[in-house]
Short mmCIF file of C-alpha atoms in Angstrom, two decimals:
data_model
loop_
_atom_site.label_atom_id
_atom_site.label_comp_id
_atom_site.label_asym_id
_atom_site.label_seq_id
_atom_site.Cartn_x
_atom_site.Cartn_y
_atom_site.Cartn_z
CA UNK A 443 121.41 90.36 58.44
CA UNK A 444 120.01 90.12 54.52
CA UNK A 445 116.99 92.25 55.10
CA UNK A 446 116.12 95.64 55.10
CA UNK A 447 115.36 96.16 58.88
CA UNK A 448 112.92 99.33 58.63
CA UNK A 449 111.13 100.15 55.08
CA UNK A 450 111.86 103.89 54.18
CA UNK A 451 109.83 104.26 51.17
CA UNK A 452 110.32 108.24 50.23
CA UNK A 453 113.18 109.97 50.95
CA UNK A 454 113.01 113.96 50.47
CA UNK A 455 110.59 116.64 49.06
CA UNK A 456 109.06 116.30 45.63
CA UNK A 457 107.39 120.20 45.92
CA UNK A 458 111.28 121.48 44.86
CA UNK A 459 111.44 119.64 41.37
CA UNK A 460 113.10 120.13 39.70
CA UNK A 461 116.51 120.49 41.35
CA UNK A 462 118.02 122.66 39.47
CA UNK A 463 120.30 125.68 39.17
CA UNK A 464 118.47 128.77 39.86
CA UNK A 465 118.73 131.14 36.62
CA UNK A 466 118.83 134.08 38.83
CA UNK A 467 121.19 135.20 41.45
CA UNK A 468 119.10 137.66 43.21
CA UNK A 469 115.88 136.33 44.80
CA UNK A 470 112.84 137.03 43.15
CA UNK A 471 109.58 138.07 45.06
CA UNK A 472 106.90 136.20 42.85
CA UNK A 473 103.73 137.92 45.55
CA UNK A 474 103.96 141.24 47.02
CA UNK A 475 101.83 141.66 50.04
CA UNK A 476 97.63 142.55 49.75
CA UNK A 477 97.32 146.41 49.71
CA UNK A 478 95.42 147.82 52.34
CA UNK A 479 94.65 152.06 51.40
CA UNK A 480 93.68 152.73 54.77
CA UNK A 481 97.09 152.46 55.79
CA UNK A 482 100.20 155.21 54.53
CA UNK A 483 102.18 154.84 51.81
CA UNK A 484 105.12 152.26 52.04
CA UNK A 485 107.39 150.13 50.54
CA UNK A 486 107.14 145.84 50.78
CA UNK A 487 110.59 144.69 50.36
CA UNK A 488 114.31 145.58 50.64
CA UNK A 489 117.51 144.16 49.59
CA UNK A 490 120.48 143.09 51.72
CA UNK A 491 123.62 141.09 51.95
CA UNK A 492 124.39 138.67 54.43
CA UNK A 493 127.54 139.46 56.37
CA UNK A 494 127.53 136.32 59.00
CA UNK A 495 126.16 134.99 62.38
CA UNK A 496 126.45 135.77 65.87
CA UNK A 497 124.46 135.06 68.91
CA UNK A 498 122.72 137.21 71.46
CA UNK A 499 121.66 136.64 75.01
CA UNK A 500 117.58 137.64 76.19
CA UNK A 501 115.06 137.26 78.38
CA UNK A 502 111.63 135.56 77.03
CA UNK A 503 108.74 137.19 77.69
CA UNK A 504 106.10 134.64 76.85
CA UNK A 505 103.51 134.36 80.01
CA UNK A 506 102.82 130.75 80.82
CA UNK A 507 106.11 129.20 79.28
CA UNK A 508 108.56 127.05 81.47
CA UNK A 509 111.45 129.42 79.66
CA UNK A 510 109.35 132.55 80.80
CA UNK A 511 111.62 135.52 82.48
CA UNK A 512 114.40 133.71 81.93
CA UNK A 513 117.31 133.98 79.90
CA UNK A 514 117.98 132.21 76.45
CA UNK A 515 120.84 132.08 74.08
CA UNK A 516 119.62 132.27 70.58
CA UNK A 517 121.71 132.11 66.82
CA UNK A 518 121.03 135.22 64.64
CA UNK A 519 122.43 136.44 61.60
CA UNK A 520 122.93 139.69 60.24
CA UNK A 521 122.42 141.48 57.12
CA UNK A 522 123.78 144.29 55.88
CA UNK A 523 121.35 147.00 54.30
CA UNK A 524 122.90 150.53 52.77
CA UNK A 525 120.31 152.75 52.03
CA UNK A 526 118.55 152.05 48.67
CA UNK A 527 118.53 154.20 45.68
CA UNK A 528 114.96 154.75 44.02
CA UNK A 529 115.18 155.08 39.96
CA UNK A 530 112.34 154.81 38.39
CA UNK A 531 108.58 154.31 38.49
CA UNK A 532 106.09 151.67 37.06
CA UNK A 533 102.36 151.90 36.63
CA UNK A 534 100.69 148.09 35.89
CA UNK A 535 97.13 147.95 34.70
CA UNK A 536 95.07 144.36 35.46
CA UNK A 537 94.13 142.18 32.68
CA UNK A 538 92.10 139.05 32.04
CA UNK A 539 95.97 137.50 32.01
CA UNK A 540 97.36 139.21 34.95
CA UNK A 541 99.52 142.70 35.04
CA UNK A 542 100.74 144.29 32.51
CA UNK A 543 103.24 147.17 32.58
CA UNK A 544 101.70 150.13 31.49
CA UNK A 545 104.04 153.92 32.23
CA UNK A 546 107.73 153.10 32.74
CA UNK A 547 109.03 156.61 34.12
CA UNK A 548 113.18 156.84 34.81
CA UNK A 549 115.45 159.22 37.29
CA UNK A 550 117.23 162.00 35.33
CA UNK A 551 120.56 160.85 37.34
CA UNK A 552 121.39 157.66 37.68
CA UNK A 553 124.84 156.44 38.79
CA UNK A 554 127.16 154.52 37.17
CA UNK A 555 126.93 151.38 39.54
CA UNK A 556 123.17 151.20 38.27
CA UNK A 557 124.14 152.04 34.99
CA UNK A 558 126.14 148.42 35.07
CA UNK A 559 123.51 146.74 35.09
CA UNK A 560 122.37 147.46 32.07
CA UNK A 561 125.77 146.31 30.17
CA UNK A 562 127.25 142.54 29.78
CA UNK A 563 130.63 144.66 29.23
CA UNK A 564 130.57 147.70 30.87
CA UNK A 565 134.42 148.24 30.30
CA UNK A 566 134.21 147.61 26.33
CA UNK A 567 131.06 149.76 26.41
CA UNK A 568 130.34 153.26 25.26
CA UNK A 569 128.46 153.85 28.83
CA UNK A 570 125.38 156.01 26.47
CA UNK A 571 122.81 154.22 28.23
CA UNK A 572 120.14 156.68 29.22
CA UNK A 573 122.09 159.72 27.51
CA UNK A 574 118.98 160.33 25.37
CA UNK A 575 116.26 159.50 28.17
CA UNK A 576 117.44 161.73 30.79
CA UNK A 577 116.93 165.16 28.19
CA UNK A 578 113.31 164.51 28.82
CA UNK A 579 113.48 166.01 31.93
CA UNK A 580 115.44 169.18 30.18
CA UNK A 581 113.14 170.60 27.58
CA UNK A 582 109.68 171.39 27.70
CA UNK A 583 108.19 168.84 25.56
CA UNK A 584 109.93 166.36 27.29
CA UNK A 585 108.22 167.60 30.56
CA UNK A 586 105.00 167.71 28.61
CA UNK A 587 105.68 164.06 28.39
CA UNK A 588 106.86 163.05 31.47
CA UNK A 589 103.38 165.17 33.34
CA UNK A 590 101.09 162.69 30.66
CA UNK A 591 102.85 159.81 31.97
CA UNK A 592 101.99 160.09 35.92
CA UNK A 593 98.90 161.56 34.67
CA UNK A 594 98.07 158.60 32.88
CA UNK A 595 99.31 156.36 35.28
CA UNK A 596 97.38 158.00 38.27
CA UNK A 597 94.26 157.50 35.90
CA UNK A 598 94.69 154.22 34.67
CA UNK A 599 96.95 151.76 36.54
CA UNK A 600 96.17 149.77 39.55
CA UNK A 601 99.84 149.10 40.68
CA UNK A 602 102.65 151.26 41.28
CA UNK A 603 105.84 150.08 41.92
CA UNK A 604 109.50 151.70 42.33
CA UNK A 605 112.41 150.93 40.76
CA UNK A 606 115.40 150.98 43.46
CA UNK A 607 119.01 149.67 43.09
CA UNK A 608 121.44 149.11 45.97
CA UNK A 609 124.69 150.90 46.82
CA UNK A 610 127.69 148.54 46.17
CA UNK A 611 130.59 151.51 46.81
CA UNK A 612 129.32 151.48 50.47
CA UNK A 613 129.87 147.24 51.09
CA UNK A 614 132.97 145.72 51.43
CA UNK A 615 132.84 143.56 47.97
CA UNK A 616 134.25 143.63 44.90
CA UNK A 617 131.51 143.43 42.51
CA UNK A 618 130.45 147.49 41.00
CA UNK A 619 127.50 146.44 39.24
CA UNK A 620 124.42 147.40 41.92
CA UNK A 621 121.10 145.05 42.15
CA UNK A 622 118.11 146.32 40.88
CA UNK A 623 114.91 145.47 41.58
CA UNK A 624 111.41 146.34 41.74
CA UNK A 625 108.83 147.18 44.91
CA UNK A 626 105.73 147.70 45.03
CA UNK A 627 104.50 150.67 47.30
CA UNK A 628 101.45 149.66 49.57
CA UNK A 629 98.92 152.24 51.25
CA UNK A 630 97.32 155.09 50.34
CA UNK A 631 95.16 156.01 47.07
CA UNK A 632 96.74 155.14 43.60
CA UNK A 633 97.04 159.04 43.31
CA UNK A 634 98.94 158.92 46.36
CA UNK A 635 101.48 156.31 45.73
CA UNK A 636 102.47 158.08 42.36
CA UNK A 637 103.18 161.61 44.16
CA UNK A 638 105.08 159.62 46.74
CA UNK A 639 107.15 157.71 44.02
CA UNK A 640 108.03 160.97 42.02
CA UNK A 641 109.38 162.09 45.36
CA UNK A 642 111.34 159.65 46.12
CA UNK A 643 112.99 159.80 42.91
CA UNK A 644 116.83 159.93 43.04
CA UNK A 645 116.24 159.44 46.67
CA UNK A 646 117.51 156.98 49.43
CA UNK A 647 115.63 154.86 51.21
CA UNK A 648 116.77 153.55 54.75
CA UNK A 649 115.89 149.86 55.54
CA UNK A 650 114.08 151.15 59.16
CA UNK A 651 111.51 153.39 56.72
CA UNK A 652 110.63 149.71 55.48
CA UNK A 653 110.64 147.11 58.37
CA UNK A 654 110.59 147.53 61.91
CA UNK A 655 111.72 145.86 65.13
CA UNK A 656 110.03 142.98 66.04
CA UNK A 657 108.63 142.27 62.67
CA UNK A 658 108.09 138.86 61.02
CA UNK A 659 109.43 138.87 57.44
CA UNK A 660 109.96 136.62 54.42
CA UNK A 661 113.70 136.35 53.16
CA UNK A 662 114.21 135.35 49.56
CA UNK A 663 117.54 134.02 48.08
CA UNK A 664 119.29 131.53 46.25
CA UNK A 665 121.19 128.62 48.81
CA UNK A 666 124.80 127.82 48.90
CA UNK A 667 125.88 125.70 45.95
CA UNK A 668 127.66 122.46 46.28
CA UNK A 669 128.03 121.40 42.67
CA UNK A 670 127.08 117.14 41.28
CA UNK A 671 126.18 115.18 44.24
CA UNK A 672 125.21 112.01 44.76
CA UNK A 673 122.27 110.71 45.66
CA UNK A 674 123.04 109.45 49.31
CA UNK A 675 124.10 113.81 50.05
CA UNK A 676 121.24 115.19 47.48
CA UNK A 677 118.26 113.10 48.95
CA UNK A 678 119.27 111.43 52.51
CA UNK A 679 118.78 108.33 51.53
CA UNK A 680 119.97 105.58 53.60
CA UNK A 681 123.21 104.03 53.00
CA UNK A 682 123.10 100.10 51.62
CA UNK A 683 124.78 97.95 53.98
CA UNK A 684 128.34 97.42 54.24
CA UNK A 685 128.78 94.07 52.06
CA UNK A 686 126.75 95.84 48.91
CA UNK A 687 127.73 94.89 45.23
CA UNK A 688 128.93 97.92 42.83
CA UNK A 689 129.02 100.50 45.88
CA UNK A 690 126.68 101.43 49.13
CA UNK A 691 125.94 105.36 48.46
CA UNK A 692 122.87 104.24 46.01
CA UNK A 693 119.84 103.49 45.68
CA UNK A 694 118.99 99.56 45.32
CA UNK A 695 116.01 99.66 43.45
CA UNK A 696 115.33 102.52 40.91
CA UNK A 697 111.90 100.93 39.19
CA UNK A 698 110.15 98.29 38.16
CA UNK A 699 110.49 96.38 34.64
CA UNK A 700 107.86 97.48 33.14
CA UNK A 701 107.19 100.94 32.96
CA UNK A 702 110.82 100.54 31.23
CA UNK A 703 111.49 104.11 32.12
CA UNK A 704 112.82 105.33 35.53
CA UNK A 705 109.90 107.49 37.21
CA UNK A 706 110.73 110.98 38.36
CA UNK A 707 109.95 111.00 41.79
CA UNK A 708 113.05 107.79 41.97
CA UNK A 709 116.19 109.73 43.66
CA UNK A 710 118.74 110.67 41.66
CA UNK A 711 122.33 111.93 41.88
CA UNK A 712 122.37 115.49 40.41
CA UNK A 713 122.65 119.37 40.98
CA UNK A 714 122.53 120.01 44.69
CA UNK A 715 122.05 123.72 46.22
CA UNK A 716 121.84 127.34 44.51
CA UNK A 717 118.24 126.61 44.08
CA UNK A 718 115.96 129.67 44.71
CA UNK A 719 114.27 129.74 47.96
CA UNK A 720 111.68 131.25 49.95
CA UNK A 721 111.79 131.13 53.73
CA UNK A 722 109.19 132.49 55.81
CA UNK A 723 108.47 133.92 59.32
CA UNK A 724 112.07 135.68 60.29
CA UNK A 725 112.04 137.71 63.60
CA UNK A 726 113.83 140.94 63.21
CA UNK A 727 116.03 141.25 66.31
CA UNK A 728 117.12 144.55 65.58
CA UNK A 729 117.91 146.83 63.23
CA UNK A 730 121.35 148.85 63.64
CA UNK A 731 122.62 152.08 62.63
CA UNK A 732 125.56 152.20 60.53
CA UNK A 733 128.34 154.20 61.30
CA UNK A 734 127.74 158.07 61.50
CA UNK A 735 129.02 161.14 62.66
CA UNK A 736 127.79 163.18 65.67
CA UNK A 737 129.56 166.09 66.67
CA UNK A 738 132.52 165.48 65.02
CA UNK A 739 133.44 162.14 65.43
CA UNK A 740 132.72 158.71 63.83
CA UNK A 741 130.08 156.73 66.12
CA UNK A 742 130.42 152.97 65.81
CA UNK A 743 128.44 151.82 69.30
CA UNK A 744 125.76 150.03 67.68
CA UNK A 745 126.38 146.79 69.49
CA UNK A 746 126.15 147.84 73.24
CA UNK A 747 122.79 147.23 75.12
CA UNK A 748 120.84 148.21 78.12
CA UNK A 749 122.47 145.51 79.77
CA UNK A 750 125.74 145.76 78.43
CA UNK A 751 126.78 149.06 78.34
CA UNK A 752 130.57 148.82 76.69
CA UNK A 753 131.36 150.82 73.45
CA UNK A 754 131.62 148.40 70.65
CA UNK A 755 129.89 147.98 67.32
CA UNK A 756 128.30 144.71 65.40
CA UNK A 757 131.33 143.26 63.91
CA UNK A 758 133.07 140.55 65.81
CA UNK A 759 136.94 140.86 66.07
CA UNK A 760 138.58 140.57 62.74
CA UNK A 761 135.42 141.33 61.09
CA UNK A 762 133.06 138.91 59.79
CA UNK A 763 134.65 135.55 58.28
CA UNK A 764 134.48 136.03 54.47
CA UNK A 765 132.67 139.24 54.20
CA UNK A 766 134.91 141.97 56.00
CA UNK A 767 133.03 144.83 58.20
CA UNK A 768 130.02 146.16 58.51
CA UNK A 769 129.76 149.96 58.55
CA UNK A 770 125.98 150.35 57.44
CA UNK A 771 122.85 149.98 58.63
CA UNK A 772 121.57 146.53 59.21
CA UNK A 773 119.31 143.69 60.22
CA UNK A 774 119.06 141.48 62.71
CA UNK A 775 117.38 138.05 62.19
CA UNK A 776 116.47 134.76 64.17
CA UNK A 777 118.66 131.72 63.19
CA UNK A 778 120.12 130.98 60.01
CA UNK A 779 119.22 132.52 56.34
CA UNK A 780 119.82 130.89 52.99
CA UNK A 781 123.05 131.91 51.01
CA UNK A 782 126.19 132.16 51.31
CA UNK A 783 128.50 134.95 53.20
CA UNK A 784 127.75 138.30 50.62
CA UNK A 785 124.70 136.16 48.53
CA UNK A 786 121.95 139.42 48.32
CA UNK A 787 118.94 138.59 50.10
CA UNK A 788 115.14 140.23 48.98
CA UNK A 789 113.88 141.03 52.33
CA UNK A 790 109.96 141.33 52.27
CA UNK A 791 106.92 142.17 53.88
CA UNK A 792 105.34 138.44 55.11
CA UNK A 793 101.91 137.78 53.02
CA UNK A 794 100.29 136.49 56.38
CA UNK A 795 98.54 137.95 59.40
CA UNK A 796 101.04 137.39 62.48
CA UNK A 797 99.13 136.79 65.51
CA UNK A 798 100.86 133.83 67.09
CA UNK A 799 102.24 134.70 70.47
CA UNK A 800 105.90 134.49 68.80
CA UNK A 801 104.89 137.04 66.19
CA UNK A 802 103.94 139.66 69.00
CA UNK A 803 106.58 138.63 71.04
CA UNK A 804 108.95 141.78 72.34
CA UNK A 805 112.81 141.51 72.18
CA UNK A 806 114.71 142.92 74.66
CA UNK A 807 118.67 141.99 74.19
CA UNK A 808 120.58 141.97 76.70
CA UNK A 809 123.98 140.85 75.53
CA UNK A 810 125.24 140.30 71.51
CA UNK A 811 128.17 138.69 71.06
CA UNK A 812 131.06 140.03 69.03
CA UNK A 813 134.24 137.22 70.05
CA UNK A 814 136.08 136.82 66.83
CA UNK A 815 134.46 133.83 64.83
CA UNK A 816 137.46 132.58 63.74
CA UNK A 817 139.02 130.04 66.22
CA UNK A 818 137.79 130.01 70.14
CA UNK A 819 136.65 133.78 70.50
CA UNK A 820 137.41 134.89 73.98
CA UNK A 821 137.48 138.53 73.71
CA UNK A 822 134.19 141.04 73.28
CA UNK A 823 136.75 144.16 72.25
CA UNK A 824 140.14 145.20 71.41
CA UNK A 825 140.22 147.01 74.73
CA UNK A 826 139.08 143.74 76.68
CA UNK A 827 142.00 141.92 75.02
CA UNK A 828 144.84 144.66 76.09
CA UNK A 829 143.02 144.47 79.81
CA UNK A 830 143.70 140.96 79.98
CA UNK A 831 147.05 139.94 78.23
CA UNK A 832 148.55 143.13 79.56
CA UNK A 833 151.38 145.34 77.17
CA UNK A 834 152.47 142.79 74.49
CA UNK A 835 155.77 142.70 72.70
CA UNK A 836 154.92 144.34 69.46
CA UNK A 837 152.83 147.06 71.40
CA UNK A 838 156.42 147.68 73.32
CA UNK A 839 158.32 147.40 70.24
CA UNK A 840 155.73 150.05 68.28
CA UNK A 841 156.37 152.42 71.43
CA UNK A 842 159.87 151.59 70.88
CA UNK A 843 159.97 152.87 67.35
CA UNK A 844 157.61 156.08 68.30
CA UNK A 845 159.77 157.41 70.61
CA UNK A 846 162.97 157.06 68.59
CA UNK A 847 161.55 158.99 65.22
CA UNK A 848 159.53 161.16 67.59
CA UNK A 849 161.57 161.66 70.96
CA UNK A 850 164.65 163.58 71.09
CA UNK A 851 166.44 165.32 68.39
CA UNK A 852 170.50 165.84 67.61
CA UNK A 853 172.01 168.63 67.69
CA UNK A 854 172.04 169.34 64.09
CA UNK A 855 167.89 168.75 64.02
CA UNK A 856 168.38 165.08 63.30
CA UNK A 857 166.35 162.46 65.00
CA UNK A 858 168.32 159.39 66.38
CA UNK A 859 167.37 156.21 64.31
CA UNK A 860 167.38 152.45 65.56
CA UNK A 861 170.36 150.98 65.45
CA UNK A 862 172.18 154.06 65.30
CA UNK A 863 175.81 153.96 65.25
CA UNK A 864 177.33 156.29 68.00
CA UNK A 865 180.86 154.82 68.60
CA UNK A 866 181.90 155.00 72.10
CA UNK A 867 179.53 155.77 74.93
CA UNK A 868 180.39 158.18 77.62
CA UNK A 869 179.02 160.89 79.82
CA UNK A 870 180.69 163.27 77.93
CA UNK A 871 178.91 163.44 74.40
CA UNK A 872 175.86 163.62 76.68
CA UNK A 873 174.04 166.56 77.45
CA UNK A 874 171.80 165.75 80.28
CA UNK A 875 167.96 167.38 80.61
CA UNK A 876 166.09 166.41 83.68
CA UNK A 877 162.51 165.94 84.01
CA UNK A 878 161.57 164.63 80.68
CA UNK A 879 159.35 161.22 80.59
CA UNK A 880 160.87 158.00 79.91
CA UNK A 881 162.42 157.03 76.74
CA UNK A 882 163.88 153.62 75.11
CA UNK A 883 167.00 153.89 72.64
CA UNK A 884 168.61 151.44 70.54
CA UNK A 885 172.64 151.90 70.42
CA UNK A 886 174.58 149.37 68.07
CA UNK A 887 178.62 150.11 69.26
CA UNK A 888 180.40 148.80 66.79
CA UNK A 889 184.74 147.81 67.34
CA UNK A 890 184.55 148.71 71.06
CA UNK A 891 188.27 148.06 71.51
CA UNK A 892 188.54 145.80 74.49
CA UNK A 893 191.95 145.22 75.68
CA UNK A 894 192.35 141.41 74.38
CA UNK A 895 190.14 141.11 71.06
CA UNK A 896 188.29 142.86 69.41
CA UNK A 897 184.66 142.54 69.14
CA UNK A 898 181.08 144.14 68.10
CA UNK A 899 179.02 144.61 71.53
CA UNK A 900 175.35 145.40 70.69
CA UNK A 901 174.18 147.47 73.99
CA UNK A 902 170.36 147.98 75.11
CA UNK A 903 169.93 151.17 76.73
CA UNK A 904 166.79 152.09 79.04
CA UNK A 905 167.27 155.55 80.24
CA UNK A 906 164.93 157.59 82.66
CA UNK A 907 165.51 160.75 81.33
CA UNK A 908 166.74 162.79 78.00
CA UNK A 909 169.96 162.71 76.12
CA UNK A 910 171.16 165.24 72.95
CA UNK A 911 173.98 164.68 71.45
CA UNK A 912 176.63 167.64 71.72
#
């Protein structure tokens, strides 16, 4: 066949031009949500890192659907959120050309992963930054100042916003150097926002003061790179039949003659992915306490349902694939999210009144998945696992080990080692104690003298009760 079968005139969006690296790694909300006074004082957005996917089993509760009252299996991926760290506080006044900062008001303490942030180099720095700033808060004049400032601001300024930074000591990631961002605090009086901000100052803020279950939210981030790609992978467009001249991954027809110039809506081969993103409408599933003490002991069920009442936490076996564990508090969302495995994600407020039937919609898990995501997962727990493969060689051979450096002891107060040499065995180096539980010993008898040749017999002993050497 010669002919194009079906025209396909447009391949791909032309609202993301141009595709193009993003210049910024952490997503960046460009439209806080409207303020409302009436309601309290609050913050819009959070940050997080995305530790993987799972899947969860529920019941839909959506009156007049064929999937009503019964049971779905649904994708979900969870973020990790540590408590936030509040720094600072900005006042922004509204001009004929938008906001402009006005009072820029800084923490006396600040730590040293936010500190980072403010170096290229941190290790060939002289780490001064804020040295000078933070005396304010010492002397009087300097308090003088600081009182004019919130003064001024409460006065003056029609936005307040916070500046936070995460906590990268409490993920499981290599990079020191904390994200820092700004929020803007919603609700309440202008007046009432800064007296809530100087509070919070040097504070931590916990992701479920922010969001709540059942909430629809916005997620901001940068996708998952894949480098030059052509323009068959960058734009879907359809491959040229099998026959075609100079390749089949192209397009055919990139113009006309005249304009002598190639348009900019033609397709292209080019950058493809880490392009900043905004994706709106995520359900929050959940959102999970870390792990904490309580009465002594570390706490790690935050996995287990009403359904499913066994004592497990979020992570999956092994952990998650290319992120490790998750020990903090976190988030729960429908489906997928951009990024890759540890990408930061801005988490905000959604701009939009929810009142679709989804939106109101209340989760009840009943079952979340935590099979190891690497390979076929076939086991919810370590515990499950034992149950079913029963004691395994290395668990017999660790036993093994424990009782010898642990069990019984020589006369002289030394313990018998593996692979001990002892020489000949008989009942009369033996000192026999009853009613002691079962131990396993290793004996390696080395030039047993047999009456023909002689040879090295390696002996495995399983004995019911107690021996000490005499």
């Amino acid at each position: 066949m010669s002919h194009r079968k079906f025209s396909a005139p447009r391949h791909g969006s032309l609202g993301f031009l141009p595709r193009k690296r993003s210049r910024r790694h952490r997503g960046k909300v460009k439209s806080f949500p409207k303020d409302d006074p009436s309601k309290p004082v609050h913050l819009t957005a959070f940050l997080g890192y995305k530790a993987g996917m799972t899947h969860i089993v529920r019941e839909v509760d959506r009156p007049g659907s064929k999937v009503n009252k019964k049971e779905v299996v649904e994708a979900v991926t969870i973020v990790e959120t540590p408590p936030m760290i509040v720094v600072g506080v900005v006042g922004y006044v509204n001009t004929p050309r938008g906001l402009r900062s006005f009072k820029t008001v800084f923490a006396e303490h600040m730590s040293d992963e936010c500190k980072r942030r403010f170096y290229k180099n941190w290790y060939k720095s002289k780490k001064k930054a804020f040295t000078k700033y933070c005396k304010k808060w010492q002397d009087e004049e300097g308090k003088k100042q600081l009182e004019k400032d919130f003064a001024a601001m409460k006065k003056y300024c029609q936005v307040i916003r916070v500046i936070c930074h995460t906590q990268m000591r409490m993920l499981p990631l290599r990079q020191k150097k904390a994200h820092l961002m700004e929020v803007q605090v919603n609700g309440g009086t202008i007046s009432d926002k800064v007296d809530w901000a100087r509070e919070k100052l040097e504070q931590a803020v916990l992701v479920n003061n922010v969001f709540t279950q059942d909430e629809m939210i916005d997620i901001i981030g940068v996708t998952k790179g894949h480098g030059y790609k052509g323009v068959t992978s960058r734009w879907h467009t359809k491959k040229l039949p099998r026959k075609t001249h100079r390749g089949l991954r192209k397009v055919a027809c990139i113009g006309a003659w005249h304009p002598a110039r190639v348009a900019f809506s033609v397709a292209r081969a080019g950058q493809k992915g880490y392009h900043h993103r905004t994706e709106i409408n995520k359900k929050i599933y959940k959102i999970g306490q870390g792990y904490h003490q309580k009465d002594g002991k570390l706490v790690k069920n935050n996995a287990s349902t009403e359904y499913d009442l066994s004592n497990k936490s979020i992570n999956p076996m092994g952990g998650f694939v290319h992120y490790g564990e998750v020990r903090n508090d976190f988030v729960m969302l429908k489906g997928c999210v951009v990024g890759t495995k540890k990408r930061v994600l801005t988490l905000r407020k959604s701009l939009l009144v929810q009142t679709s039937r989804r939106a109101q919609e209340k989760i009840d898990l009943k079952f979340i998945d935590t099979t190891s995501k690497f390979g076929h997962g076939r086991f919810q727990t370590v515990e499950e696992k034992k149950v079913f493969m029963g004691p395994l060689k290395k668990d017999r051979i660790a036993k093994e080990e424990t009782a010898l450096t642990h069990g019984p002891r020589a006369a002289t107060g030394t313990v018998l080692q593996p692979e001990q040499k002892v020489g000949q065995i008989s009942k009369r180096n033996f000192r026999r104690r009853t009613k002691i539980p079962e131990v396993i010993f290793f004996f390696s008898c080395s030039h047993f003298k047999d009456k023909q040749k002689k040879v090295t017999i390696f002996l495995y002993v399983e004995v019911k009760t107690e021996y000490i050497l005499t």
